[in-house]
Short mmCIF file of C-alpha atoms in Angstrom, two decimals:
data_model
loop_
_atom_site.label_atom_id
_atom_site.label_comp_id
_atom_site.label_asym_id
_atom_site.label_seq_id
_atom_site.Cartn_x
_atom_site.Cartn_y
_atom_site.Cartn_z
CA MET A 1 -99.00 149.06 194.57
CA LYS A 2 -98.77 152.33 193.06
CA TYR A 3 -97.30 153.33 189.69
CA MET A 4 -96.35 156.53 188.00
CA VAL A 5 -95.60 156.97 184.12
CA TYR A 6 -93.53 160.14 182.86
CA GLY A 7 -94.47 161.39 179.25
CA ALA A 8 -91.29 162.80 178.41
CA ALA A 9 -92.59 164.32 175.02
CA ALA A 10 -95.14 166.48 176.88
CA ALA A 11 -93.51 166.52 180.23
CA VAL A 12 -96.35 164.92 181.88
CA LEU A 13 -96.71 162.71 184.79
CA PHE A 14 -99.56 160.06 185.01
CA ALA A 15 -100.28 158.50 188.47
CA ALA A 16 -102.31 155.08 187.89
CA HIS A 17 -104.68 154.21 190.53
CA PRO A 18 -103.31 152.00 193.23
CA VAL A 19 -103.47 148.16 192.71
CA ASP A 20 -105.25 146.22 195.22
CA SER A 21 -102.15 144.90 196.99
CA PHE A 22 -104.14 143.41 200.14
CA ASN A 23 -105.34 140.43 197.89
CA LEU A 24 -102.69 140.42 195.32
CA VAL A 25 -98.83 140.19 194.97
CA GLN A 26 -96.79 141.07 192.03
CA MET A 27 -95.42 137.92 190.51
CA SER A 28 -91.70 137.16 191.67
CA GLU A 29 -90.60 140.74 191.35
CA CYS A 30 -92.59 141.43 188.07
CA ARG A 31 -91.80 144.68 186.56
CA PRO A 32 -94.50 146.44 184.70
CA VAL A 33 -94.44 147.12 180.94
CA VAL A 34 -95.41 150.31 179.53
CA MET A 35 -96.54 150.16 175.96
CA ARG A 36 -97.33 153.11 173.51
CA ARG A 37 -100.70 152.73 171.88
CA GLY A 38 -100.60 155.85 169.50
CA GLU A 39 -99.41 159.29 169.33
CA GLY A 40 -101.60 161.05 171.95
CA THR A 41 -99.73 162.14 175.54
CA GLY A 42 -101.84 159.46 177.41
CA ASP A 43 -102.08 157.00 174.81
CA PHE A 44 -100.24 154.25 176.58
CA THR A 45 -101.06 150.92 178.49
CA LEU A 46 -99.34 149.80 181.51
CA ALA A 47 -99.29 145.93 182.19
CA ILE A 48 -98.46 143.81 185.19
CA LEU A 49 -98.68 140.30 186.02
CA LEU A 50 -100.23 139.68 189.78
CA ARG A 51 -100.91 136.57 191.74
CA SER A 52 -103.59 136.26 194.20
CA HIS A 53 -102.47 135.39 197.87
CA ARG A 54 -105.45 133.10 198.60
CA THR A 55 -106.16 131.16 195.37
CA ARG A 56 -102.82 131.45 193.73
CA GLN A 57 -104.56 132.61 190.53
CA TYR A 58 -102.83 134.63 187.80
CA PHE A 59 -103.87 137.96 186.78
CA LEU A 60 -102.98 140.34 183.92
CA SER A 61 -103.95 143.85 185.17
CA GLN A 62 -103.63 146.75 182.53
CA TRP A 63 -103.96 150.72 183.15
CA SER A 64 -104.65 153.22 180.51
CA PRO A 65 -105.17 156.96 181.41
CA SER A 66 -107.28 157.16 178.36
CA LYS A 67 -109.49 154.57 179.50
CA GLY A 68 -110.07 155.70 182.98
CA GLN A 69 -108.81 155.38 186.43
CA GLN A 70 -109.72 151.73 187.11
CA TRP A 71 -107.32 148.76 186.42
CA LEU A 72 -108.76 146.13 183.91
CA ARG A 73 -108.08 142.48 185.38
CA LYS A 74 -108.18 139.41 183.55
CA ASP A 75 -107.66 136.00 184.87
CA VAL A 76 -104.70 134.28 182.86
CA CYS A 77 -103.29 130.96 182.49
CA LEU A 78 -99.60 131.07 182.20
CA PRO A 79 -97.37 128.16 180.80
CA LYS A 80 -96.40 125.31 183.19
CA ASP A 81 -92.82 126.19 183.41
CA VAL A 82 -93.58 129.54 184.61
CA VAL A 83 -95.81 128.43 187.38
CA GLN A 84 -93.62 125.33 188.06
CA PHE A 85 -90.09 127.04 188.34
CA ASP A 86 -89.63 130.35 190.17
CA PHE A 87 -89.85 132.67 187.25
CA THR A 88 -88.29 135.76 188.40
CA VAL A 89 -88.41 138.85 186.21
CA ASP A 90 -85.15 140.62 185.44
CA VAL A 91 -86.03 142.42 182.48
CA ALA A 92 -89.59 143.88 181.09
CA PHE A 93 -90.26 145.89 177.72
CA ALA A 94 -92.89 146.36 174.91
CA PHE A 95 -92.12 145.06 171.83
CA GLN A 96 -93.49 146.00 168.27
CA GLY A 97 -96.36 147.83 169.72
CA GLN A 98 -98.31 144.83 170.91
CA TRP A 99 -96.30 142.39 172.86
CA ALA A 100 -95.36 142.67 176.42
CA CYS A 101 -92.28 140.76 177.38
CA TRP A 102 -91.08 139.57 180.88
CA VAL A 103 -87.88 137.98 180.97
CA ASP A 104 -86.20 135.59 183.54
CA LEU A 105 -82.77 135.55 182.14
CA ASN A 106 -82.35 131.97 183.51
CA LEU A 107 -85.35 130.44 182.00
CA GLY A 108 -86.95 132.41 179.14
CA ILE A 109 -89.00 135.05 177.78
CA LEU A 110 -92.76 135.41 178.63
CA THR A 111 -94.79 137.16 176.01
CA CYS A 112 -98.31 138.33 175.91
CA ASP A 113 -100.20 139.88 173.01
CA LEU A 114 -102.04 142.73 174.63
CA LEU A 115 -104.17 143.60 171.60
CA LEU A 116 -106.00 140.36 171.96
CA PRO A 117 -109.34 140.47 173.81
CA ASP A 118 -107.91 137.38 175.57
CA PRO A 119 -104.46 137.50 176.10
CA GLN A 120 -102.21 134.25 175.43
CA PHE A 121 -99.08 133.63 176.96
CA GLU A 122 -96.13 131.87 175.53
CA LEU A 123 -92.73 131.07 177.15
CA LYS A 124 -90.02 131.06 174.61
CA LEU A 125 -87.03 129.28 176.34
CA LEU A 126 -83.56 130.76 176.44
CA PRO A 127 -80.37 128.61 175.19
CA THR A 128 -79.44 126.01 178.01
CA GLU A 129 -75.83 126.12 177.50
CA ARG A 130 -75.07 128.80 180.03
CA SER A 131 -74.68 128.76 183.70
CA SER A 132 -77.80 127.94 185.80
CA TYR A 133 -76.46 129.94 188.57
CA ARG A 134 -79.18 132.51 189.54
CA GLY A 135 -76.91 135.07 191.32
CA HIS A 136 -77.23 138.40 189.15
CA PRO A 137 -77.94 137.29 185.80
CA ASP A 138 -78.75 140.76 184.72
CA ALA A 139 -75.30 141.94 185.12
CA TYR A 140 -74.12 139.68 182.22
CA ASN A 141 -77.24 139.10 180.15
CA THR A 142 -80.08 141.03 178.63
CA VAL A 143 -82.83 140.70 176.40
CA GLY A 144 -84.37 143.37 174.11
CA GLY A 145 -85.96 144.19 170.65
CA VAL A 146 -83.46 144.92 167.79
CA ASP A 147 -84.50 145.31 164.17
CA ARG A 148 -87.97 143.86 164.89
CA LYS A 149 -86.36 140.61 166.47
CA LEU A 150 -85.98 139.66 170.12
CA LYS A 151 -82.19 139.12 170.96
CA PHE A 152 -80.50 137.73 173.90
CA LEU A 153 -77.09 138.84 175.02
CA TYR A 154 -75.11 136.31 177.00
CA MET A 155 -71.52 137.32 177.94
CA HIS A 156 -69.91 133.88 178.54
CA GLY A 157 -67.43 133.37 181.32
CA PHE A 158 -68.56 136.62 183.38
CA ASP A 159 -70.82 134.65 185.70
CA VAL A 160 -67.59 132.72 187.37
CA CYS A 161 -64.52 133.88 189.03
CA ARG A 162 -60.96 133.32 187.69
CA ASP A 163 -60.57 130.02 189.97
CA GLY A 164 -63.89 128.85 187.89
CA LYS A 165 -66.00 129.00 190.87
CA VAL A 166 -69.49 130.72 191.00
CA PRO A 167 -69.38 133.82 193.36
CA ASP A 168 -71.56 134.15 196.41
#
């Protein structure tokens, strides 16, 4: 797995050292989170969740151009609902300069404070009064940071057809 980050302010392209994809796989279509760390051009961290093919152990991998070319990988324990259900990342973003957020729009928001030496993960469940149909939830729902708060947008009624049936 290879990642590139474009620093628009300085028009610089950063290429992260490839992740060992032979033994590791991204967690359920996981998307990386890019978090700004300061004012410098290369002052950011790229974070991604990975899982071992063999042991099923989860890892948080972080890369920053200011800290060298190697990924820093830590074993992590994810909340049981993330492991038990097929947590699929629909949205990923940084929040308030310290939180990495991975969102399954049918389950919840997996948060991690990247400033802690031993990152802890929490799952914040989304409201349950919406459709449980997997389909394409990102077409009618999203999550993001607004005014220093996490906001969930759900467009009710857009995940079913006029006849009341869920589309294929």
